[in-house]
CSV table of C-alpha atoms and ligand atoms in Angstrom, one decimal:
chain,number,residue,atom,x,y,z
O,1,MET,CA,11.1,18.4,25.7
O,2,LYS,CA,9.6,21.9,26.0
O,3,ASN,CA,11.6,23.1,23.1
O,4,ILE,CA,10.5,20.2,21.0
O,5,ILE,CA,6.9,20.8,21.8
O,6,GLU,CA,7.2,24.4,20.7
O,7,LYS,CA,9.0,23.3,17.6
O,8,ALA,CA,6.2,20.9,16.7
O,9,LYS,CA,3.6,23.6,17.2
O,10,SER,CA,5.4,26.0,14.9
O,11,LEU,CA,5.8,23.3,12.3
O,12,ASP,CA,2.0,22.6,12.6
O,13,GLN,CA,1.3,26.2,12.1
O,14,ALA,CA,3.3,26.3,8.9
O,15,ASP,CA,1.8,23.1,7.5
O,16,PRO,CA,-0.3,23.8,4.4
O,17,LEU,CA,-2.1,20.5,4.8
O,18,ALA,CA,-3.0,21.0,8.5
O,19,SER,CA,-6.7,21.5,7.8
O,20,PHE,CA,-7.0,17.9,6.5
O,21,ARG,CA,-6.8,16.6,10.0
O,22,SER,CA,-10.3,17.8,10.8
O,23,LYS,CA,-11.6,15.8,7.8
O,24,PHE,CA,-11.0,12.5,9.6
O,25,HIS,CA,-12.5,10.7,12.6
O,26,PHE,CA,-9.9,10.0,15.3
O,27,PRO,CA,-10.7,7.1,17.6
O,28,GLU,CA,-11.3,8.2,21.2
O,29,LYS,CA,-10.8,6.5,24.6
O,30,ASN,CA,-12.8,8.0,27.4
O,31,GLY,CA,-13.5,11.0,25.2
O,32,VAL,CA,-9.8,11.7,24.5
O,33,PRO,CA,-8.7,11.4,20.9
O,34,CYS,CA,-5.8,8.9,20.5
O,35,ILE,CA,-2.4,9.5,18.9
O,36,TYR,CA,-3.0,7.5,15.8
O,37,LEU,CA,0.1,6.3,14.1
O,38,CYS,CA,-1.3,3.2,12.5
O,39,GLY,CA,-2.4,4.5,9.1
O,40,ASN,CA,-0.1,2.0,7.5
O,41,SER,CA,-2.4,-0.7,8.8
O,42,LEU,CA,-5.8,0.8,8.7
O,43,GLY,CA,-6.3,4.4,7.6
O,44,LEU,CA,-8.8,6.6,9.5
O,45,GLN,CA,-12.3,7.2,8.3
O,46,PRO,CA,-12.9,10.4,6.3
O,47,VAL,CA,-15.8,12.4,7.7
O,48,THR,CA,-17.4,12.3,4.2
O,49,THR,CA,-17.4,8.5,3.9
O,50,ARG,CA,-20.6,7.9,5.8
O,51,GLN,CA,-22.6,10.2,3.5
O,52,ALA,CA,-21.0,8.7,0.3
O,53,VAL,CA,-22.1,5.2,1.4
O,54,ASN,CA,-25.5,6.5,2.4
O,55,ASP,CA,-26.0,8.1,-1.0
O,56,GLU,CA,-25.7,4.7,-2.6
O,57,LEU,CA,-28.0,3.1,-0.1
O,58,ASN,CA,-30.5,5.7,-0.8
O,59,HIS,CA,-30.0,5.3,-4.6
O,60,TRP,CA,-30.7,1.6,-4.2
O,61,GLN,CA,-33.7,2.2,-1.9
O,62,GLU,CA,-35.2,4.6,-4.4
O,63,HIS,CA,-34.4,3.0,-7.7
O,64,GLY,CA,-33.7,-0.7,-7.1
O,65,VAL,CA,-32.2,-2.3,-10.2
O,66,GLU,CA,-32.5,0.9,-12.2
O,67,GLY,CA,-29.8,2.4,-10.1
O,68,HIS,CA,-27.4,0.6,-12.5
O,69,ILE,CA,-28.3,3.2,-15.2
O,70,THR,CA,-29.7,6.2,-13.4
O,71,GLY,CA,-28.4,9.0,-11.2
O,72,ASN,CA,-25.1,10.9,-11.6
O,73,ARG,CA,-23.1,7.8,-10.8
O,74,PRO,CA,-24.8,4.9,-12.5
O,75,TRP,CA,-23.5,1.6,-11.0
O,76,VAL,CA,-22.8,0.0,-14.4
O,77,SER,CA,-19.9,2.4,-14.9
O,78,TYR,CA,-18.8,2.6,-11.2
O,79,HIS,CA,-15.3,1.3,-11.7
O,80,GLU,CA,-14.6,4.3,-14.0
O,81,TYR,CA,-15.1,6.9,-11.3
O,82,SER,CA,-11.9,6.1,-9.4
O,83,LYS,CA,-9.6,6.0,-12.4
O,84,ASN,CA,-8.7,9.6,-12.6
O,85,ALA,CA,-7.5,9.9,-9.0
O,86,LEU,CA,-5.9,6.4,-9.0
O,87,ALA,CA,-4.0,7.1,-12.2
O,88,LYS,CA,-2.4,10.2,-10.5
O,89,ILE,CA,-1.6,8.3,-7.3
O,90,VAL,CA,0.3,5.5,-9.0
O,91,GLY,CA,1.6,7.4,-12.0
O,92,ALA,CA,-0.3,5.6,-14.7
O,93,LYS,CA,-2.8,6.2,-17.5
O,94,GLN,CA,-6.5,5.8,-16.7
O,95,SER,CA,-6.6,2.8,-19.0
O,96,GLU,CA,-4.0,1.1,-16.8
O,97,VAL,CA,-5.7,1.2,-13.4
O,98,VAL,CA,-8.8,-0.3,-12.0
O,99,ALA,CA,-10.2,-0.7,-8.5
O,100,MET,CA,-11.6,-4.3,-8.0
O,101,ASN,CA,-11.5,-7.3,-5.7
O,102,ASN,CA,-8.9,-7.3,-3.0
O,103,LEU,CA,-5.1,-7.3,-3.1
O,104,THR,CA,-4.4,-11.0,-2.9
O,105,THR,CA,-7.1,-11.8,-5.4
O,106,ASN,CA,-5.6,-9.3,-7.8
O,107,LEU,CA,-2.2,-10.7,-7.3
O,108,HIS,CA,-3.5,-14.1,-8.4
O,109,LEU,CA,-5.2,-12.7,-11.4
O,110,ALA,CA,-2.0,-10.8,-12.4
O,111,MET,CA,0.1,-14.0,-11.9
O,112,ALA,CA,-2.3,-16.0,-14.1
O,113,SER,CA,-1.2,-13.6,-16.9
O,114,PHE,CA,2.4,-12.7,-16.0
O,115,TYR,CA,3.8,-15.9,-14.4
O,116,ARG,CA,4.0,-18.2,-17.3
O,117,PRO,CA,6.8,-20.6,-16.6
O,118,LYS,CA,8.2,-22.2,-19.7
O,119,GLY,CA,11.3,-24.4,-20.3
O,120,LYS,CA,13.9,-23.5,-17.7
O,121,ARG,CA,12.4,-20.1,-17.1
O,122,THR,CA,10.4,-21.0,-14.0
O,123,LYS,CA,11.7,-19.0,-11.1
O,124,ILE,CA,10.0,-16.2,-9.1
O,125,LEU,CA,12.1,-13.7,-7.1
O,126,ILE,CA,10.6,-12.2,-3.9
O,127,GLU,CA,12.1,-10.8,-0.8
O,128,LYS,CA,12.8,-12.9,2.3
O,129,GLY,CA,10.3,-12.0,5.0
O,130,ALA,CA,7.6,-11.1,2.5
O,131,PHE,CA,4.1,-10.5,3.8
O,132,PRO,CA,2.6,-14.0,4.3
O,133,SER,CA,-0.2,-13.5,1.9
O,134,ASP,CA,2.2,-12.7,-0.9
O,135,TYR,CA,4.4,-15.7,-0.1
O,136,TYR,CA,1.3,-18.0,-0.1
O,137,ALA,CA,0.2,-16.5,-3.4
O,138,VAL,CA,3.4,-17.0,-5.3
O,139,HIS,CA,4.0,-20.4,-3.6
O,140,SER,CA,0.6,-21.6,-4.7
O,141,SER,CA,1.0,-20.2,-8.1
O,142,ILE,CA,4.2,-22.2,-8.6
O,143,LEU,CA,2.3,-25.4,-7.5
O,144,GLN,CA,-0.6,-24.5,-9.7
O,145,ASN,CA,1.7,-24.4,-12.7
O,146,GLY,CA,3.2,-27.8,-11.8
O,147,GLY,CA,6.4,-26.4,-10.4
O,148,ASN,CA,8.4,-27.0,-7.3
O,149,PRO,CA,8.6,-24.0,-4.8
O,150,THR,CA,11.8,-25.3,-3.3
O,151,GLN,CA,13.6,-24.7,-6.5
O,152,ASP,CA,11.4,-22.0,-8.1
O,153,LEU,CA,10.8,-19.6,-5.3
O,154,ILE,CA,13.9,-17.5,-4.7
O,155,GLN,CA,14.0,-15.2,-1.7
O,156,LEU,CA,16.3,-12.2,-1.5
O,157,GLU,CA,18.2,-11.9,1.8
O,158,THR,CA,18.9,-8.6,3.4
O,159,GLN,CA,22.4,-7.1,3.7
O,160,GLU,CA,24.5,-8.5,6.5
O,161,ASN,CA,23.7,-6.7,9.8
O,162,GLU,CA,21.0,-4.6,8.0
O,163,SER,CA,17.3,-4.9,7.6
O,164,TRP,CA,17.2,-3.7,4.0
O,165,ILE,CA,18.3,-4.9,0.6
O,166,SER,CA,20.4,-2.8,-1.7
O,167,THR,CA,19.3,-2.2,-5.3
O,168,GLU,CA,22.7,-3.5,-6.4
O,169,LYS,CA,22.1,-6.8,-4.7
O,170,ILE,CA,18.7,-7.1,-6.2
O,171,ILE,CA,20.0,-6.4,-9.7
O,172,GLU,CA,22.9,-8.8,-9.2
O,173,THR,CA,20.5,-11.5,-8.1
O,174,ILE,CA,18.2,-10.9,-11.1
O,175,GLU,CA,21.2,-11.1,-13.5
O,176,ARG,CA,22.5,-14.2,-11.8
O,177,LEU,CA,19.1,-15.9,-12.3
O,178,GLY,CA,19.1,-14.8,-15.9
O,179,ASP,CA,17.1,-17.0,-18.2
O,180,GLU,CA,15.7,-19.1,-15.3
O,181,LEU,CA,13.8,-16.1,-14.0
O,182,ALA,CA,10.2,-15.9,-15.0
O,183,MET,CA,8.9,-13.1,-12.7
O,184,VAL,CA,10.1,-10.6,-10.1
O,185,MET,CA,7.5,-9.7,-7.4
O,186,LEU,CA,8.7,-7.2,-4.9
O,187,PRO,CA,7.0,-4.6,-2.6
O,188,GLY,CA,6.9,-0.9,-3.4
O,189,VAL,CA,7.4,-0.3,0.4
O,190,GLN,CA,8.3,-3.4,2.5
O,191,TYR,CA,5.6,-3.8,5.2
O,192,TYR,CA,8.1,-4.8,8.0
O,193,THR,CA,11.1,-2.6,7.4
O,194,GLY,CA,9.5,0.3,5.5
O,195,GLN,CA,12.1,0.1,2.7
O,196,PHE,CA,11.0,1.8,-0.5
O,197,PHE,CA,12.3,-0.2,-3.4
O,198,GLU,CA,13.7,1.3,-6.6
O,199,ILE,CA,11.0,0.3,-8.9
O,200,LYS,CA,12.4,1.6,-12.1
O,201,GLU,CA,15.9,0.0,-11.7
O,202,ILE,CA,14.5,-3.3,-10.6
O,203,THR,CA,12.0,-3.4,-13.5
O,204,LYS,CA,14.7,-2.6,-16.0
O,205,ALA,CA,16.9,-5.4,-14.7
O,206,ALA,CA,14.1,-7.9,-14.8
O,207,HIS,CA,13.1,-7.0,-18.3
O,208,ALA,CA,16.7,-7.2,-19.5
O,209,THR,CA,16.7,-10.9,-18.5
O,210,GLY,CA,13.4,-11.5,-20.2
O,211,ALA,CA,11.4,-11.7,-16.9
O,212,ASN,CA,8.1,-10.0,-16.1
O,213,CYS,CA,8.1,-7.6,-13.1
O,214,GLY,CA,5.3,-6.8,-10.7
O,215,PHE,CA,5.0,-4.9,-7.4
O,216,ASP,CA,2.8,-5.2,-4.3
O,217,LEU,CA,2.0,-1.6,-3.5
O,218,ALA,CA,0.0,-2.3,-0.3
O,219,HIS,CA,2.3,0.0,1.7
O,220,ALA,CA,3.3,2.3,-1.2
O,221,VAL,CA,0.1,3.5,-2.7
O,222,GLY,CA,-0.9,6.9,-1.3
O,223,ASN,CA,2.4,7.0,0.6
O,224,VAL,CA,5.3,7.4,-1.8
O,225,PRO,CA,5.7,8.9,-5.4
O,226,LEU,CA,5.0,6.2,-8.0
O,227,ASN,CA,5.5,6.3,-11.8
O,228,LEU,CA,4.3,2.8,-12.9
O,229,HIS,CA,3.8,3.8,-16.5
O,230,ASP,CA,7.1,5.4,-17.1
O,231,ASP,CA,8.9,2.8,-15.1
O,232,LYS,CA,7.4,0.2,-17.4
O,233,VAL,CA,6.2,-2.1,-14.6
O,234,ASP,CA,4.2,-5.0,-16.0
O,235,PHE,CA,1.7,-5.2,-13.2
O,236,ALA,CA,1.0,-3.9,-9.7
O,237,VAL,CA,-1.6,-4.6,-7.0
O,238,TRP,CA,-2.6,-2.8,-3.9
O,239,CYS,CA,-5.2,-2.6,-1.1
O,240,THR,CA,-7.0,0.7,-0.2
O,241,TYR,CA,-7.5,0.4,3.5
O,242,LYS,CA,-4.0,1.4,4.5
O,243,TYR,CA,-2.8,4.9,3.3
O,244,LEU,CA,-5.8,5.2,1.0
O,245,ASN,CA,-8.3,5.3,3.9
O,246,SER,CA,-11.1,3.4,2.2
O,247,GLY,CA,-12.2,1.2,5.1
O,248,PRO,CA,-11.6,-2.3,6.4
O,249,GLY,CA,-11.3,-4.9,3.7
O,250,ALA,CA,-12.1,-2.2,1.1
O,251,VAL,CA,-11.8,-2.7,-2.7
O,252,GLY,CA,-8.3,-3.4,-4.0
O,253,GLY,CA,-6.5,-2.1,-7.1
O,254,LEU,CA,-4.7,-3.4,-10.2
O,255,PHE,CA,-2.3,-1.8,-12.6
O,256,ILE,CA,-1.4,-3.4,-15.9
O,257,HIS,CA,0.9,-1.6,-18.3
O,258,GLU,CA,-0.8,-0.6,-21.5
O,259,ARG,CA,1.7,-2.5,-23.7
O,260,GLN,CA,0.4,-5.6,-22.0
O,261,ALA,CA,-3.2,-4.6,-21.3
O,262,SER,CA,-3.9,-3.7,-24.9
O,263,ASN,CA,-3.0,-7.3,-26.0
O,264,LYS,CA,-6.2,-9.3,-26.0
O,265,ASP,CA,-4.2,-12.5,-26.4
O,266,ILE,CA,-2.6,-12.5,-23.0
O,267,PRO,CA,-3.9,-15.5,-21.1
O,268,ARG,CA,-6.0,-14.5,-18.2
O,269,LEU,CA,-8.7,-15.7,-15.8
O,270,SER,CA,-11.9,-14.1,-17.2
O,271,GLY,CA,-15.3,-12.9,-16.1
O,272,TRP,CA,-18.1,-11.0,-17.8
O,273,TRP,CA,-17.1,-7.6,-16.5
O,274,GLY,CA,-13.8,-7.8,-18.3
O,275,HIS,CA,-15.6,-8.1,-21.7
O,276,ASN,CA,-16.6,-5.6,-24.3
O,277,PRO,CA,-19.4,-3.7,-22.6
O,278,ASP,CA,-21.3,-3.2,-25.9
O,279,VAL,CA,-22.0,-6.9,-26.1
O,280,ARG,CA,-21.7,-7.8,-22.4
O,281,PHE,CA,-25.5,-8.0,-21.9
O,282,LYS,CA,-26.1,-10.0,-25.1
O,283,MET,CA,-25.2,-13.0,-22.9
O,284,ASN,CA,-23.5,-14.9,-25.6
O,285,ASN,CA,-20.2,-16.7,-25.6
O,286,ASP,CA,-18.2,-14.4,-27.9
O,287,ILE,CA,-15.1,-13.6,-25.9
O,288,ASP,CA,-13.9,-10.1,-26.4
O,289,PRO,CA,-11.7,-8.8,-23.6
O,290,ILE,CA,-11.6,-5.0,-23.1
O,291,PRO,CA,-8.1,-3.9,-24.4
O,292,SER,CA,-7.2,-2.2,-21.1
O,293,VAL,CA,-6.7,-3.2,-17.5
O,294,ASP,CA,-10.5,-3.4,-17.4
O,295,GLY,CA,-10.2,-6.6,-19.3
O,296,TRP,CA,-9.0,-8.3,-16.1
O,297,GLN,CA,-12.2,-7.5,-14.2
O,298,LEU,CA,-14.3,-10.4,-13.2
O,299,SER,CA,-17.4,-9.2,-11.6
O,300,ASN,CA,-19.7,-6.2,-11.4
O,301,VAL,CA,-18.6,-3.6,-8.9
O,302,ASN,CA,-19.0,-3.8,-5.2
O,303,VAL,CA,-20.6,-0.3,-5.1
O,304,LEU,CA,-20.8,0.2,-1.3
O,305,SER,CA,-17.1,-0.4,-0.8
O,306,HIS,CA,-16.3,1.5,-3.9
O,307,ALA,CA,-18.3,4.5,-2.7
O,308,ALA,CA,-16.1,4.7,0.4
O,309,HIS,CA,-13.1,4.5,-1.8
O,310,LEU,CA,-14.3,7.4,-3.9
O,311,ALA,CA,-14.9,9.6,-0.8
O,312,SER,CA,-11.3,9.1,0.2
O,313,LEU,CA,-9.9,9.6,-3.2
O,314,ASP,CA,-11.5,13.0,-3.3
O,315,LEU,CA,-9.3,14.0,-0.4
O,316,PHE,CA,-6.2,12.8,-2.3
O,317,GLU,CA,-7.3,14.9,-5.3
O,318,GLU,CA,-7.7,17.9,-3.0
O,319,ALA,CA,-4.4,17.4,-1.1
O,320,GLY,CA,-2.3,16.2,-4.1
O,321,MET,CA,0.3,13.5,-3.8
O,322,LYS,CA,3.2,15.9,-4.3
O,323,ASN,CA,2.1,18.0,-1.3
O,324,LEU,CA,1.5,14.9,0.7
O,325,ARG,CA,5.0,13.5,0.0
O,326,GLU,CA,6.6,16.9,0.8
O,327,LYS,CA,4.9,16.9,4.2
O,328,SER,CA,5.6,13.2,4.7
O,329,LEU,CA,9.4,13.7,4.3
O,330,LYS,CA,9.3,16.5,6.9
O,331,LEU,CA,7.0,14.6,9.3
O,332,THR,CA,8.9,11.3,9.2
O,333,GLY,CA,12.2,13.2,9.3
O,334,PHE,CA,11.0,15.0,12.4
O,335,LEU,CA,10.2,11.7,14.1
O,336,GLU,CA,13.6,10.3,13.2
O,337,GLU,CA,15.3,13.4,14.4
O,338,LEU,CA,13.6,13.3,17.8
O,339,ILE,CA,14.3,9.6,18.3
O,340,VAL,CA,18.0,9.9,17.3
O,341,GLN,CA,18.6,13.0,19.5
O,342,SER,CA,16.9,11.7,22.6
O,343,GLU,CA,19.3,10.7,25.3
O,344,ILE,CA,16.6,8.7,27.0
O,345,LEU,CA,16.0,6.6,23.9
O,346,ALA,CA,19.7,6.0,23.1
O,347,GLY,CA,20.6,2.4,23.4
O,348,HIS,CA,16.9,1.3,23.6
O,349,ILE,CA,15.8,1.8,20.0
O,350,GLU,CA,17.3,0.9,16.6
O,351,ILE,CA,15.5,2.2,13.5
O,352,LEU,CA,15.2,-0.6,11.0
O,353,THR,CA,14.0,1.6,8.2
O,354,PRO,CA,16.6,3.1,5.9
O,355,SER,CA,17.8,6.5,7.0
O,356,ASP,CA,17.8,7.8,3.4
O,357,PRO,CA,14.4,9.6,3.0
O,358,ASN,CA,14.3,8.5,-0.6
O,359,ALA,CA,14.4,4.9,0.4
O,360,ARG,CA,11.4,5.0,2.7
O,361,GLY,CA,7.8,6.3,3.0
O,362,ALA,CA,6.0,7.5,6.1
O,363,GLN,CA,6.8,4.5,8.3
O,364,LEU,CA,9.6,4.0,10.7
O,365,SER,CA,10.1,0.5,12.2
O,366,LEU,CA,11.5,0.7,15.7
O,367,PHE,CA,13.4,-2.3,17.1
O,368,LEU,CA,13.3,-2.2,20.9
O,369,THR,CA,16.3,-3.8,22.4
O,370,ASN,CA,14.6,-4.7,25.7
O,371,HIS,CA,11.1,-5.2,27.1
O,372,GLY,CA,9.6,-4.4,23.7
O,373,LYS,CA,6.1,-5.8,24.3
O,374,SER,CA,5.8,-4.2,27.7
O,375,ILE,CA,6.8,-0.8,26.4
O,376,PHE,CA,4.3,-1.2,23.6
O,377,ASP,CA,1.6,-2.0,26.2
O,378,ARG,CA,2.5,1.0,28.2
O,379,LEU,CA,2.0,3.2,25.1
O,380,ILE,CA,-1.3,1.6,24.3
O,381,SER,CA,-2.5,2.4,27.9
O,382,LYS,CA,-1.5,6.0,27.2
O,383,ASN,CA,-3.8,6.2,24.2
O,384,VAL,CA,-1.3,5.7,21.5
O,385,ILE,CA,-2.3,3.5,18.6
O,386,MET,CA,0.5,1.9,16.6
O,387,ASP,CA,1.3,-1.7,15.7
O,388,TRP,CA,3.4,-4.5,17.1
O,389,ARG,CA,5.3,-7.0,15.0
O,390,GLU,CA,7.2,-10.0,16.5
O,391,PRO,CA,9.8,-10.3,17.7
O,392,ASN,CA,10.4,-6.8,19.0
O,393,VAL,CA,9.2,-4.2,16.6
O,394,ILE,CA,6.9,-1.2,16.8
O,395,ARG,CA,5.9,0.2,13.5
O,396,VAL,CA,4.8,3.9,13.5
O,397,ALA,CA,3.6,5.8,10.5
O,398,PRO,CA,2.9,9.5,10.8
O,399,VAL,CA,0.5,9.9,7.9
O,400,PRO,CA,0.8,13.3,6.2
O,401,MET,CA,-2.9,13.5,5.4
O,402,TYR,CA,-4.0,13.7,9.0
O,403,ASN,CA,-1.1,13.4,11.5
O,404,SER,CA,0.5,16.5,12.9
O,405,PHE,CA,4.0,17.3,14.1
O,406,SER,CA,2.6,17.5,17.6
O,407,ASP,CA,1.4,13.9,17.2
O,408,VAL,CA,5.0,13.0,16.6
O,409,SER,CA,6.5,15.0,19.5
O,410,ASN,CA,3.7,13.7,21.9
O,411,PHE,CA,4.5,10.2,20.8
O,412,VAL,CA,8.2,10.5,21.4
O,413,GLU,CA,7.6,12.0,24.8
O,414,LEU,CA,5.3,9.1,25.8
O,415,LEU,CA,7.9,6.7,24.5
O,416,GLU,CA,10.5,8.2,26.7
O,417,VAL,CA,8.2,8.0,29.7
O,418,ALA,CA,7.4,4.4,28.9
O,419,ILE,CA,11.0,3.4,28.7
O,420,ARG,CA,11.9,5.3,31.8
O,421,ASP,CA,9.0,3.7,33.8
O,422,GLU,CA,10.1,0.3,32.4
O,423,GLU,CA,13.6,0.8,33.7
O,424,GLN,CA,12.5,1.5,37.3
X,1,PLP,C1,-1.8,-5.5,3.8
X,1,PLP,C2,-1.1,-6.4,2.9
X,1,PLP,C3,-1.8,-7.4,2.2
X,1,PLP,C4,-3.2,-7.7,2.5
X,1,PLP,O1,-3.8,-8.5,1.5
X,1,PLP,P1,-5.4,-8.5,1.3
X,1,PLP,O2,-5.6,-9.4,0.2
X,1,PLP,O3,-5.9,-7.1,1.2
X,1,PLP,O4,-6.0,-9.1,2.6
X,1,PLP,C5,-1.1,-8.2,1.3
X,1,PLP,N1,0.3,-8.0,1.1
X,1,PLP,C6,0.9,-7.0,1.7
X,1,PLP,C7,2.4,-6.8,1.4
X,1,PLP,C8,0.3,-6.2,2.6
X,1,PLP,O5,0.9,-5.2,3.3
């Protein structure tokens, strides 16, 4: 283990993003900072967030309603301030991205526009084992449209003896469903297995059958490289409290491709904030949706949540997605290498996440063959924070923004100790 600790130290010294670690608050137990590997569930708080939220509280305190139009960030335009950074993170134009609501709400709004069953084209394709909220959302949307989920909700199975789904199999299924397929809705990165789906290929196949194609980027945004515009994705939704570090329950995000977003005739669920801002305050009933993703906004901006989002996005601007991904490949590769090479861990752990670095993000999902929960509890008592998923899986995500190579080596060492203690 000594060699490994030395190696981790030298990787940390050579890490050009190492200084970002000090820009985050790490939770402590008895004054000792934890090993935090749970940024896939809730990202850490940037040190600058508190001031950013305070600034808006002060602005409100000092200006009341006039805060909407005064100061360097008038609230009336608040949804515009995140566009530049978000567009880069998801590979889109600024007119295609907006931060609003929460993920599941945005998924419903997107489906109201892009799940339009007609004739025999009624089916939605998702992956088996989808995140429950996504399953509930598509299930209820089918019911809402008068359909029958037993027939219309198709779930892709994983490969035999594998935890992931090959792109060939996805495309084959899309082609088989053909003109019965109304919409494909898959994850960017699957929350349980950590598989990074091939967005471009899947979208192309969906479009070839005449179906719309959307992605849930909850675990992909701020984690893996995305090119939503060039890949011609119809819509995408995300939350910002995982890799985007914007705080619990923070504002979500929506992408709608410009070829769709510029079409004012697309049916949608509307609210006043999605309407032509020049006439918004005339308070009449002339419906004139903004010809961009902003036309899907319902309500005026939740400024306090959005302020925290902006503070975090500044760090993404500073670090750059390309640099983050570069480090992420090394960091997760290092974790995989230490697990695979450990003699103590052999036979105790299977990695569910694809071993191809291009087919995953930061997360590795570790299947524990025995005593999973009790090993997990031992790690928790050693000040490691990660997450547990039934039946026997620990998800660990070394996040390139704030985790170090030493976090990874310390974690693997503690995992070895936990397994050894469990055996005795
Ligand atoms: C985290 C996550 C959600 C959470 O949905 P909210 O609406 O933000 O509560 C939904 N879907 C997936 C796949 C997730 O990983």
